[in-house]
Short mmCIF file of C-alpha atoms and ligand atoms in Angstrom, two decimals:
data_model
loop_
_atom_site.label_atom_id
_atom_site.label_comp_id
_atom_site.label_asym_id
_atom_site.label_seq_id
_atom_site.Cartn_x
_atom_site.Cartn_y
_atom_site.Cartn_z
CA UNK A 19 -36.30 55.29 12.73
CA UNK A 20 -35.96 51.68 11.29
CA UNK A 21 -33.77 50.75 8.33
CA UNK A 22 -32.57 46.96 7.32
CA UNK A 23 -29.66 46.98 5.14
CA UNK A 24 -29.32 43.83 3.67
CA UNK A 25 -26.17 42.70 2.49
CA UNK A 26 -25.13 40.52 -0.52
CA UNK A 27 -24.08 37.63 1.44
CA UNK A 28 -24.33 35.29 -1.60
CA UNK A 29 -25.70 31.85 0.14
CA UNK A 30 -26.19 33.38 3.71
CA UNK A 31 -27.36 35.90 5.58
CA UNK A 32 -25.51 39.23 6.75
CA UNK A 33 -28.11 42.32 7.54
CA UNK A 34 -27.33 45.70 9.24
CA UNK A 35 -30.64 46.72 11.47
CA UNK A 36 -30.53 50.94 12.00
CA UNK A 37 -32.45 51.97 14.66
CA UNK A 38 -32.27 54.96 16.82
CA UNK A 39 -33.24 58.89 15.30
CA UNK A 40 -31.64 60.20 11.92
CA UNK A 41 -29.38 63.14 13.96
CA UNK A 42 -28.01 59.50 15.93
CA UNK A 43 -28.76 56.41 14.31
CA UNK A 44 -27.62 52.92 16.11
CA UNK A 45 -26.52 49.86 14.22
CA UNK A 46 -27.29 46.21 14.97
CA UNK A 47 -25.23 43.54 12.96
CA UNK A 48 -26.99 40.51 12.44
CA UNK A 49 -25.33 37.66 10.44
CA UNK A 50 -21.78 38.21 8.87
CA UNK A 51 -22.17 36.06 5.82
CA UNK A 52 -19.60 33.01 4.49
CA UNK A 53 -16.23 33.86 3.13
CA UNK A 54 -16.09 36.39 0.70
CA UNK A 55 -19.03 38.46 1.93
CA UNK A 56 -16.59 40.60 4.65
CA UNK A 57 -14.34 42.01 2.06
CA UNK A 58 -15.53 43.24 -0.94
CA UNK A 59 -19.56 43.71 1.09
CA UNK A 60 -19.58 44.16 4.73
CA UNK A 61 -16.72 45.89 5.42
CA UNK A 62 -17.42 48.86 3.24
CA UNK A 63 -20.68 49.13 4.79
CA UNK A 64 -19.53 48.80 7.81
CA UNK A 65 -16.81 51.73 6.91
CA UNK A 66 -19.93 54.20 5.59
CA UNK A 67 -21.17 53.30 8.97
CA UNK A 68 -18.06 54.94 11.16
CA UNK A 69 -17.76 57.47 8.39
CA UNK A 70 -20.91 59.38 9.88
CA UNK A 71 -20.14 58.43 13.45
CA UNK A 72 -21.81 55.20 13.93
CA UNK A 73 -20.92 52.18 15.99
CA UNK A 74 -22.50 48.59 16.35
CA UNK A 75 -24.35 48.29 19.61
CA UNK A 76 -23.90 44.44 19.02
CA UNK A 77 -23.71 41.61 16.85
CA UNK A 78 -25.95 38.58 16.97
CA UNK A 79 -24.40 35.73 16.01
CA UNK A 80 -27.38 33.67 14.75
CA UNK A 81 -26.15 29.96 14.82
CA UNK A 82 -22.71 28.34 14.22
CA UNK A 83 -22.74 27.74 10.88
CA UNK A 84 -20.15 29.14 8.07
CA UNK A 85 -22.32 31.13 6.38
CA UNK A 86 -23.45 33.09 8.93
CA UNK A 87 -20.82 33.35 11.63
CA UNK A 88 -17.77 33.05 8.77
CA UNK A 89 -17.96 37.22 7.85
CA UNK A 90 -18.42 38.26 11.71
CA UNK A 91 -14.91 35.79 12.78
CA UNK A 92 -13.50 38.06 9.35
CA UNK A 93 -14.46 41.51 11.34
CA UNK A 94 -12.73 40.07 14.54
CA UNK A 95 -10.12 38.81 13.00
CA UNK A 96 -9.22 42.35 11.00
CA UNK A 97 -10.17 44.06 14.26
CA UNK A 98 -7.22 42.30 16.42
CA UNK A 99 -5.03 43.02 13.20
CA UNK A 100 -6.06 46.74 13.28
CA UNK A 101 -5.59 46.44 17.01
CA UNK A 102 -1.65 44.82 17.44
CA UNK A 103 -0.55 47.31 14.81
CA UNK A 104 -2.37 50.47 16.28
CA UNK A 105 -4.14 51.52 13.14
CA UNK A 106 -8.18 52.97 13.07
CA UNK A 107 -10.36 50.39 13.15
CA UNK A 108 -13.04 49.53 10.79
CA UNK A 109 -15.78 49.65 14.05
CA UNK A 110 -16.37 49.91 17.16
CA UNK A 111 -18.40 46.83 18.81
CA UNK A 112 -20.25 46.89 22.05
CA UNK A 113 -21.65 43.20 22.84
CA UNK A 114 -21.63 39.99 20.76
CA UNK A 115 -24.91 37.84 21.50
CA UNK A 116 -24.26 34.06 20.80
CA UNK A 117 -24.89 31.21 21.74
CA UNK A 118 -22.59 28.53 22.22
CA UNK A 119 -22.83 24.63 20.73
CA UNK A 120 -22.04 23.22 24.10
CA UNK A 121 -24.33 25.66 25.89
CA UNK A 122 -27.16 25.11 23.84
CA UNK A 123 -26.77 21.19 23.35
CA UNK A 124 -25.27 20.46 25.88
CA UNK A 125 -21.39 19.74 26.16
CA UNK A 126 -22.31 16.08 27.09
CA UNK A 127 -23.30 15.38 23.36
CA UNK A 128 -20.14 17.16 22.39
CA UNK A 129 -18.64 15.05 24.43
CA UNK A 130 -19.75 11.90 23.34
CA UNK A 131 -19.80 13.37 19.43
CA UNK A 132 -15.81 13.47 19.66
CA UNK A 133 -15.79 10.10 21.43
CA UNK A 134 -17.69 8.89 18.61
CA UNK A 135 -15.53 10.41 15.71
CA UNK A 136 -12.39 9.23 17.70
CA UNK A 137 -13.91 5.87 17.41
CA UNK A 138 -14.87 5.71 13.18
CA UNK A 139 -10.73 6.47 13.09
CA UNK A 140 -9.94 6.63 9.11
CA UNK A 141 -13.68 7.43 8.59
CA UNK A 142 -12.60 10.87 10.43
CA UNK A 143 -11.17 12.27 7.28
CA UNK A 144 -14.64 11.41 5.14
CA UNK A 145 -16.50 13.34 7.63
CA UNK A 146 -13.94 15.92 6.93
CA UNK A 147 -17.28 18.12 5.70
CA UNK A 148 -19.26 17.85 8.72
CA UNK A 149 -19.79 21.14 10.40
CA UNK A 150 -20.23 18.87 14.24
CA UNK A 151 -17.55 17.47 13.78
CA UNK A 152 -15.18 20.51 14.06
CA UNK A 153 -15.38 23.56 11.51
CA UNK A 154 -18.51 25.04 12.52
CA UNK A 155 -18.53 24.70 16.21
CA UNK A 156 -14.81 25.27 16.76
CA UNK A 157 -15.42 29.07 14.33
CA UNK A 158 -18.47 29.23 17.24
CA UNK A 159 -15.45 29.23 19.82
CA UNK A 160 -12.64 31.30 18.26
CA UNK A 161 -15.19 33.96 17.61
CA UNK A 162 -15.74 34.15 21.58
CA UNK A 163 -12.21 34.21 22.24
CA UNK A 164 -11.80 36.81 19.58
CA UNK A 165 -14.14 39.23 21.21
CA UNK A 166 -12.72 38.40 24.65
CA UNK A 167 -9.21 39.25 23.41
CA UNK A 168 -10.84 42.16 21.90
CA UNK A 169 -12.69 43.48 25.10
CA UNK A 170 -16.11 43.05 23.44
CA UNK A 171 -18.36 41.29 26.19
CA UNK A 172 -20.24 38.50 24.91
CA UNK A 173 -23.89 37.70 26.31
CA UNK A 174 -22.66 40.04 29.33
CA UNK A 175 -26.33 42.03 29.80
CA UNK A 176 -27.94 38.33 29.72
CA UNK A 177 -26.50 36.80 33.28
CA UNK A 178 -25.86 32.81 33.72
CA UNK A 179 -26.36 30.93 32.10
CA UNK A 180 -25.83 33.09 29.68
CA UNK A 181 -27.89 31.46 26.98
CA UNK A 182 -30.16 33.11 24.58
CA UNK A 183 -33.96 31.65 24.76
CA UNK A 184 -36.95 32.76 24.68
CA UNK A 185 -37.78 31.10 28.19
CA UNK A 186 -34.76 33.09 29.78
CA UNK A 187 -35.68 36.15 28.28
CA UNK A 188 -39.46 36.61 28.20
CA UNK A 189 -39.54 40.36 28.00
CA UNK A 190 -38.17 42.54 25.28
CA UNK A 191 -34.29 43.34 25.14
CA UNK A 192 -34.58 47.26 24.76
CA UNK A 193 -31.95 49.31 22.95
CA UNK A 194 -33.46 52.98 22.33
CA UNK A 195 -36.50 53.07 20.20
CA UNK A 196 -35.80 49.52 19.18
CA UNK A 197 -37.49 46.53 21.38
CA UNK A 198 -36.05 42.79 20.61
CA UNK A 199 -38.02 40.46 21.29
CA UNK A 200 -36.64 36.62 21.38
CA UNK A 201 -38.57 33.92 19.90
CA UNK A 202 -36.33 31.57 19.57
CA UNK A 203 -34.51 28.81 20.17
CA UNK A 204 -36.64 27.92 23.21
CA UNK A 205 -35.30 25.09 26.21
CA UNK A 206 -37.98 22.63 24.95
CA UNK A 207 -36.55 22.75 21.76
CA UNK A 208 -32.84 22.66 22.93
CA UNK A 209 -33.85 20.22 25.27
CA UNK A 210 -35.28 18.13 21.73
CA UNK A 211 -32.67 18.08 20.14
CA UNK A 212 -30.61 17.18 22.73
CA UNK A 213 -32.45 14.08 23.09
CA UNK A 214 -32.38 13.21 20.12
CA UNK A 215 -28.80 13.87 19.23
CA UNK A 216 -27.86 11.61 22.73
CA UNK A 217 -30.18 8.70 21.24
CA UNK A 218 -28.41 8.60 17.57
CA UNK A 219 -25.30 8.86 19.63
CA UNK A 220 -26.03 6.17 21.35
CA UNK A 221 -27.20 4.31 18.40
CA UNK A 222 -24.49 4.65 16.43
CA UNK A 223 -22.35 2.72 19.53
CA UNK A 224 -23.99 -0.55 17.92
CA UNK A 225 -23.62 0.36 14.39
CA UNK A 226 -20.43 2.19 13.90
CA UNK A 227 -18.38 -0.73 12.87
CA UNK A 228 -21.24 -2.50 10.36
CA UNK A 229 -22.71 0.53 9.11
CA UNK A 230 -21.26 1.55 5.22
CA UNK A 231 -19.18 4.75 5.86
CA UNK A 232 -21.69 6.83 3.46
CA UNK A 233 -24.11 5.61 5.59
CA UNK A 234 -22.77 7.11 9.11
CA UNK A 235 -21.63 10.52 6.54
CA UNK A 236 -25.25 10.84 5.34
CA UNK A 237 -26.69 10.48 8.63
CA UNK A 238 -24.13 13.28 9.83
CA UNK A 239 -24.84 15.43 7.12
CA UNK A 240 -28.47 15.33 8.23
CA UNK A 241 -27.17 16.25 11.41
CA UNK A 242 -24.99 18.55 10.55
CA UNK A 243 -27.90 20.65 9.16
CA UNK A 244 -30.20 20.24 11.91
CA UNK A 245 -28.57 20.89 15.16
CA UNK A 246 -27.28 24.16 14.51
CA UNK A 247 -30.06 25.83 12.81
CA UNK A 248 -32.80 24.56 15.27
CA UNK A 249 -30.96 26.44 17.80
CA UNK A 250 -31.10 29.53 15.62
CA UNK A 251 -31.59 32.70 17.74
CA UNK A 252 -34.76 34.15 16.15
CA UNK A 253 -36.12 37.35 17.19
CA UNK A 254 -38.93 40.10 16.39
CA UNK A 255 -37.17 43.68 16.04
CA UNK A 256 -40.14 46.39 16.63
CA UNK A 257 -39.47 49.74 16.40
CA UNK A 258 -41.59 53.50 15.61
CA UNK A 259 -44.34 50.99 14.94
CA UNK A 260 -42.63 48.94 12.54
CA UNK A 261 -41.48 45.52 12.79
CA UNK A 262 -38.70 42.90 10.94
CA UNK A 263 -38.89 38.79 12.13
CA UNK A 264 -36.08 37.94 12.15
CA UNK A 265 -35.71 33.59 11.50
CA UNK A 266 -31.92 32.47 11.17
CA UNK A 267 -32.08 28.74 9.71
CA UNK A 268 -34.81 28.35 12.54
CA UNK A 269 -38.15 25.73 11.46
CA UNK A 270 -41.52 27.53 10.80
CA UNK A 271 -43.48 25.29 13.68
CA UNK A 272 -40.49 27.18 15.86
CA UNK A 273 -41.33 30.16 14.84
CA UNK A 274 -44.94 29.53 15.29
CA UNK A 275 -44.16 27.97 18.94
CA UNK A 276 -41.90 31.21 19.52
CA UNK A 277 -44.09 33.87 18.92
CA UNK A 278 -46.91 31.91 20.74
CA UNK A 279 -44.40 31.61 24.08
CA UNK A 280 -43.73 35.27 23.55
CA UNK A 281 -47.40 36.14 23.01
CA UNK A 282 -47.02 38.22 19.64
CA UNK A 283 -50.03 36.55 18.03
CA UNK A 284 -53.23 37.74 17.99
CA UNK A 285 -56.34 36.00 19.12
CA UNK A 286 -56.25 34.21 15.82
CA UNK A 287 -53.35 32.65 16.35
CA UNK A 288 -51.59 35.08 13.51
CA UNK A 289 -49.23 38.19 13.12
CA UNK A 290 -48.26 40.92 11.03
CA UNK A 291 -45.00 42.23 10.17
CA UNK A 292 -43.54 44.99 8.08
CA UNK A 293 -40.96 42.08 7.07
CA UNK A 294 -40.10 38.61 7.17
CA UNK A 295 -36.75 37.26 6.83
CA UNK A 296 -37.78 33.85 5.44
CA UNK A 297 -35.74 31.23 7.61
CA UNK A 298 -33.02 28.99 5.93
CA UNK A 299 -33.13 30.92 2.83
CA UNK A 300 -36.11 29.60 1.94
CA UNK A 301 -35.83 26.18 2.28
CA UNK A 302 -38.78 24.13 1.74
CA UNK A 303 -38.17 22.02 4.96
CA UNK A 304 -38.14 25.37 6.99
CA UNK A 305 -41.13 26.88 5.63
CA UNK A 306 -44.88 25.89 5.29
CA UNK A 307 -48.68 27.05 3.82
CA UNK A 308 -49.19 27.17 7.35
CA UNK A 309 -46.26 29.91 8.47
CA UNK A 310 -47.16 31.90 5.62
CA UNK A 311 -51.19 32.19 6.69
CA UNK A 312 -50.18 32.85 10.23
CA UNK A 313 -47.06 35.11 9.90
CA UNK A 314 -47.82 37.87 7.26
CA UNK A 315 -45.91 40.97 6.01
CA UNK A 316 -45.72 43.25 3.59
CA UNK A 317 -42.20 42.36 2.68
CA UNK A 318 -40.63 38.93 2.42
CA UNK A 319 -37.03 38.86 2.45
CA UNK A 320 -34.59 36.23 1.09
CA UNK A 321 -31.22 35.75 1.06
CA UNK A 322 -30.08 33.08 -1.30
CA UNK A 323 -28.18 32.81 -4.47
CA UNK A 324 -29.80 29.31 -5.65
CA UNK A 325 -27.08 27.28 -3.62
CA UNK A 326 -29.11 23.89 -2.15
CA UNK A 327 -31.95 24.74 -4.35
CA UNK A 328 -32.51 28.10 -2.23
CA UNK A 329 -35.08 29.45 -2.00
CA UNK A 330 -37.38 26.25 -2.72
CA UNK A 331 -40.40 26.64 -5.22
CA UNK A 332 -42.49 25.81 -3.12
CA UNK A 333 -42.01 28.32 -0.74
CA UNK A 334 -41.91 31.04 -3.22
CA UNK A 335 -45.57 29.51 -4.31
CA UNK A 336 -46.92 29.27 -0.74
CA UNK A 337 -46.08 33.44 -0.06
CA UNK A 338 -47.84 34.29 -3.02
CA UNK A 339 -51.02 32.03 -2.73
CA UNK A 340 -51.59 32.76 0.82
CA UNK A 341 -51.16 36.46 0.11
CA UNK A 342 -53.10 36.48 -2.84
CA UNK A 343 -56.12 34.67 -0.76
CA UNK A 344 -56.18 37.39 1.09
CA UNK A 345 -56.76 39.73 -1.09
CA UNK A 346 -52.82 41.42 0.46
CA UNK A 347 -49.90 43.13 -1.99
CA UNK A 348 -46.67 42.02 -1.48
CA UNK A 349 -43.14 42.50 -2.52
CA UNK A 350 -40.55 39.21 -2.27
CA UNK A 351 -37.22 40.80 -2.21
CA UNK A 352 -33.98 38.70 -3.27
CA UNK A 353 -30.48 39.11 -3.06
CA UNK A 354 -29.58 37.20 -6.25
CA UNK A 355 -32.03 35.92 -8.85
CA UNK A 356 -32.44 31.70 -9.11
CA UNK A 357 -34.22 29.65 -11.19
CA UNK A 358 -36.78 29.34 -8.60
CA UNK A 359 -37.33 32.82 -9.05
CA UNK A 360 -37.50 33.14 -12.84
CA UNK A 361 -40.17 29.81 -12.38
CA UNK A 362 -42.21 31.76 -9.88
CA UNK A 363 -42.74 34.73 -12.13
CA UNK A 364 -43.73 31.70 -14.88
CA UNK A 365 -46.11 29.75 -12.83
CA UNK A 366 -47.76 32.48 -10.92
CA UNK A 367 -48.17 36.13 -12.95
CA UNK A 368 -47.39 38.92 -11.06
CA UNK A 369 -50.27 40.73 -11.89
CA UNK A 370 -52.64 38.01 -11.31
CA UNK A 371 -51.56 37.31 -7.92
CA UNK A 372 -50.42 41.03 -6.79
CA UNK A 373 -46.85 40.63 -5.92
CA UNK A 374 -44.19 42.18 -6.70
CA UNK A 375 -40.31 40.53 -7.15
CA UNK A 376 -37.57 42.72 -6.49
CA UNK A 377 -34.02 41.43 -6.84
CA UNK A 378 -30.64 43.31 -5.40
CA UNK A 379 -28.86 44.19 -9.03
CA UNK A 380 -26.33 42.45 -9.64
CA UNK A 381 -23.19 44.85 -8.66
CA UNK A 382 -25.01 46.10 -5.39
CA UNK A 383 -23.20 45.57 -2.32
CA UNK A 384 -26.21 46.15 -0.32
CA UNK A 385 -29.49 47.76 -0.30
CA UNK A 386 -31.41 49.69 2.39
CA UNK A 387 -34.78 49.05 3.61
CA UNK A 388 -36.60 52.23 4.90
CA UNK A 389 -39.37 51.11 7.30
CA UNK A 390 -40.13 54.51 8.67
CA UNK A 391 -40.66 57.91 6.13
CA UNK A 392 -37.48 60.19 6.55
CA UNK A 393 -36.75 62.09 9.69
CA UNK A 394 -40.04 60.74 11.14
CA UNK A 395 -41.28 59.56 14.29
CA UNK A 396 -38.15 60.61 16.25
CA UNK A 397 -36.95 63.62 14.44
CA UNK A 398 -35.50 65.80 17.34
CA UNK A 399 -35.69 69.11 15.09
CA UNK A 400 -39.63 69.21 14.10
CA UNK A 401 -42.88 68.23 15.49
CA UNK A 402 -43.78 64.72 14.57
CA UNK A 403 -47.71 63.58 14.14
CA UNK A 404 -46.50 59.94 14.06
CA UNK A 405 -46.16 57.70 17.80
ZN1 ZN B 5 -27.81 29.50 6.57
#
């Protein structure tokens, strides 16, 4: 069995992958959303879940940023509440994957980043927003303390270091019938990044005091929005023959590099999936013609709700005209409807171009993606015909 559940997680990402057979399904949480996503959306999902017996293997944590680590540091948080005052809790959790800032980075460039906010003094306060300079990275940290105080190992099965890559983990990460395999972020790319966060670092030792404050704040806001989603964990969850990529706020020439390293393309350089989580909901800087010829699926998946112009027009246009070139039928689901949505369906006719737009109505708290038919491959009561 595969399911995704897909959660309204307004501007990010929260999903629910159910894996396993139908008499003893397994849960993998992906994503927890930004504030106000836990509450009134996750946590009653999460609730169904225990209802019929279920637990959460694990919970990826995809990168450090609010809205996708802000609804998992909720669950821990109601967890050690539920805990203290010995009432049921909402679920059980067996691992958290994540990967650290100062892990990934390096904590040299932390280092140096605090050095270098210590330094811009009453500038501090303008950069109040930036996600390196505290909020983002420091939620990255309570969350691991949080599972530690809850007994939920984190990156336990991986060894040390304990990072996620796809260079430290070549072969698939097994959990039943479900096979993960990690495409991302990869040590060249770390290793990138790292480089070039030490170099505008050490640039901004000259410039600090000349540069115009919005100047150094723009700069980290650029930043801010590259380091931690180029170190997105990205992965390719395969199960009873069906298959979900899985992108975080990762780059599409990452993806492309990641499922090269972890030799999931074909001899033409491309592959097929059941669906595609479009990375950084559907940002235009994340995406390209090119990802979409290479990486197919039947399903493309976004979760957006029009926030920073997500998902781009232009990515909407490049899924249907590389689709429609090949002659393939798709379906774009959404979580919310945009304006980049309602232009899509003006520029390029449904009909015409054989796709289909399906958007999560508007008082859903989730909605369930069935990959495999009912009860089939792994039905334990009948004969299956399928795997
Ligand atoms: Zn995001």
């Amino acid at each position: 069995m595969l399911n995704l559940h897909v959660v309204e997680a307004r501007f990010g990402d929260c999903f629910v992958l159910e894996y396993g057979s139908g008499a003893s399904p397994r849960y993998l949480l992906i994503d927890g959303g930004p504030g106000e996503v836990y509450g009134p959306y996750l946590k009653p999902l999460l609730e169904a879940i225990k209802s019929r017996g279920g637990a959460l293997d694990a919970a990826v944590v995809s990168h450090v940023d609010d809205d996708h680590i802000h609804g998992l540091l909720d669950l821990l948080t109601d967890l050690q509440w539920q805990r203290v005052r010995e009432k049921p809790e909402v679920i059980a959790i067996g691992e958290l994957w994540h990967n650290t800032f100062s892990e990934t980075v390096g904590s040299d460039v932390q280092r140096q980043f605090s050095q270098f906010l210590d330094r811009t003094g009453p500038m501090r306060a303008l950069l109040g927003q930036s996600s390196l300079m505290s909020r983002d990275i420091a939620q990255g940290d309570e969350l691991t303390r949080a599972a530690r105080t809850l007994g939920v190992p984190v990156n336990s099965r991986f060894g040390q270091p304990s990072t996620i890559t796809v260079d430290r983990l070549p072969r698939p990460i097994v959990l039943e019938n479900l096979r993960l395999h990690i495409i991302g972020p990869s040590q060249a790319s770390l290793e990138a990044l790292r480089t070039e966060w030490l170099a505008w670092l050490a640039a901004q030792e000259e410039q600090v005091p000349a540069e115009p404050v919005e100047g150094v704040a723009r700069a980290l806001r650029r930043a801010d929005a590259s380091v931690p989603n180029l170190s997105s964990i990205m992965f390719l969850a395969q199960a009873d023959g069906h298959s979900v990529l899985f992108t975080g706020d990762g780059r599409s020439d990452h993806i492309l590099q990641g499922l090269t390293q972890a030799k999931l393309l074909d001899a033409d350089g491309k592959c097929h999936v059941d669906v595609l989580k479009l990375p950084h909901h559907g940002s235009k800087y994340n995406t390209s013609p090119e990802l979409f010829q290479r990486v197919t699926a039947d399903r493309y998946l976004i979760s957006a709700s029009g926030k920073h112009g997500h998902p781009h027009k232009d990515t909407l246009r490049w899924i249907v005209e590389a689709a429609h070139e090949e002659g393939r039928q798709v379906e774009i689901l959404a979580t919310n409807w945009t304006s980049s949505l309602h232009g899509l369906l003006e520029s390029h006719d449904p009909q015409t171009y054989g796709y289909q737009l399906t958007v999560m109505p508007e008082d859903a708290h989730d909605t369930v993606l069935k990959l495999t038919p009912e009860n089939a491959p792994s039905c334990p009561f009948r004969l299956c015909r399928h795997g």
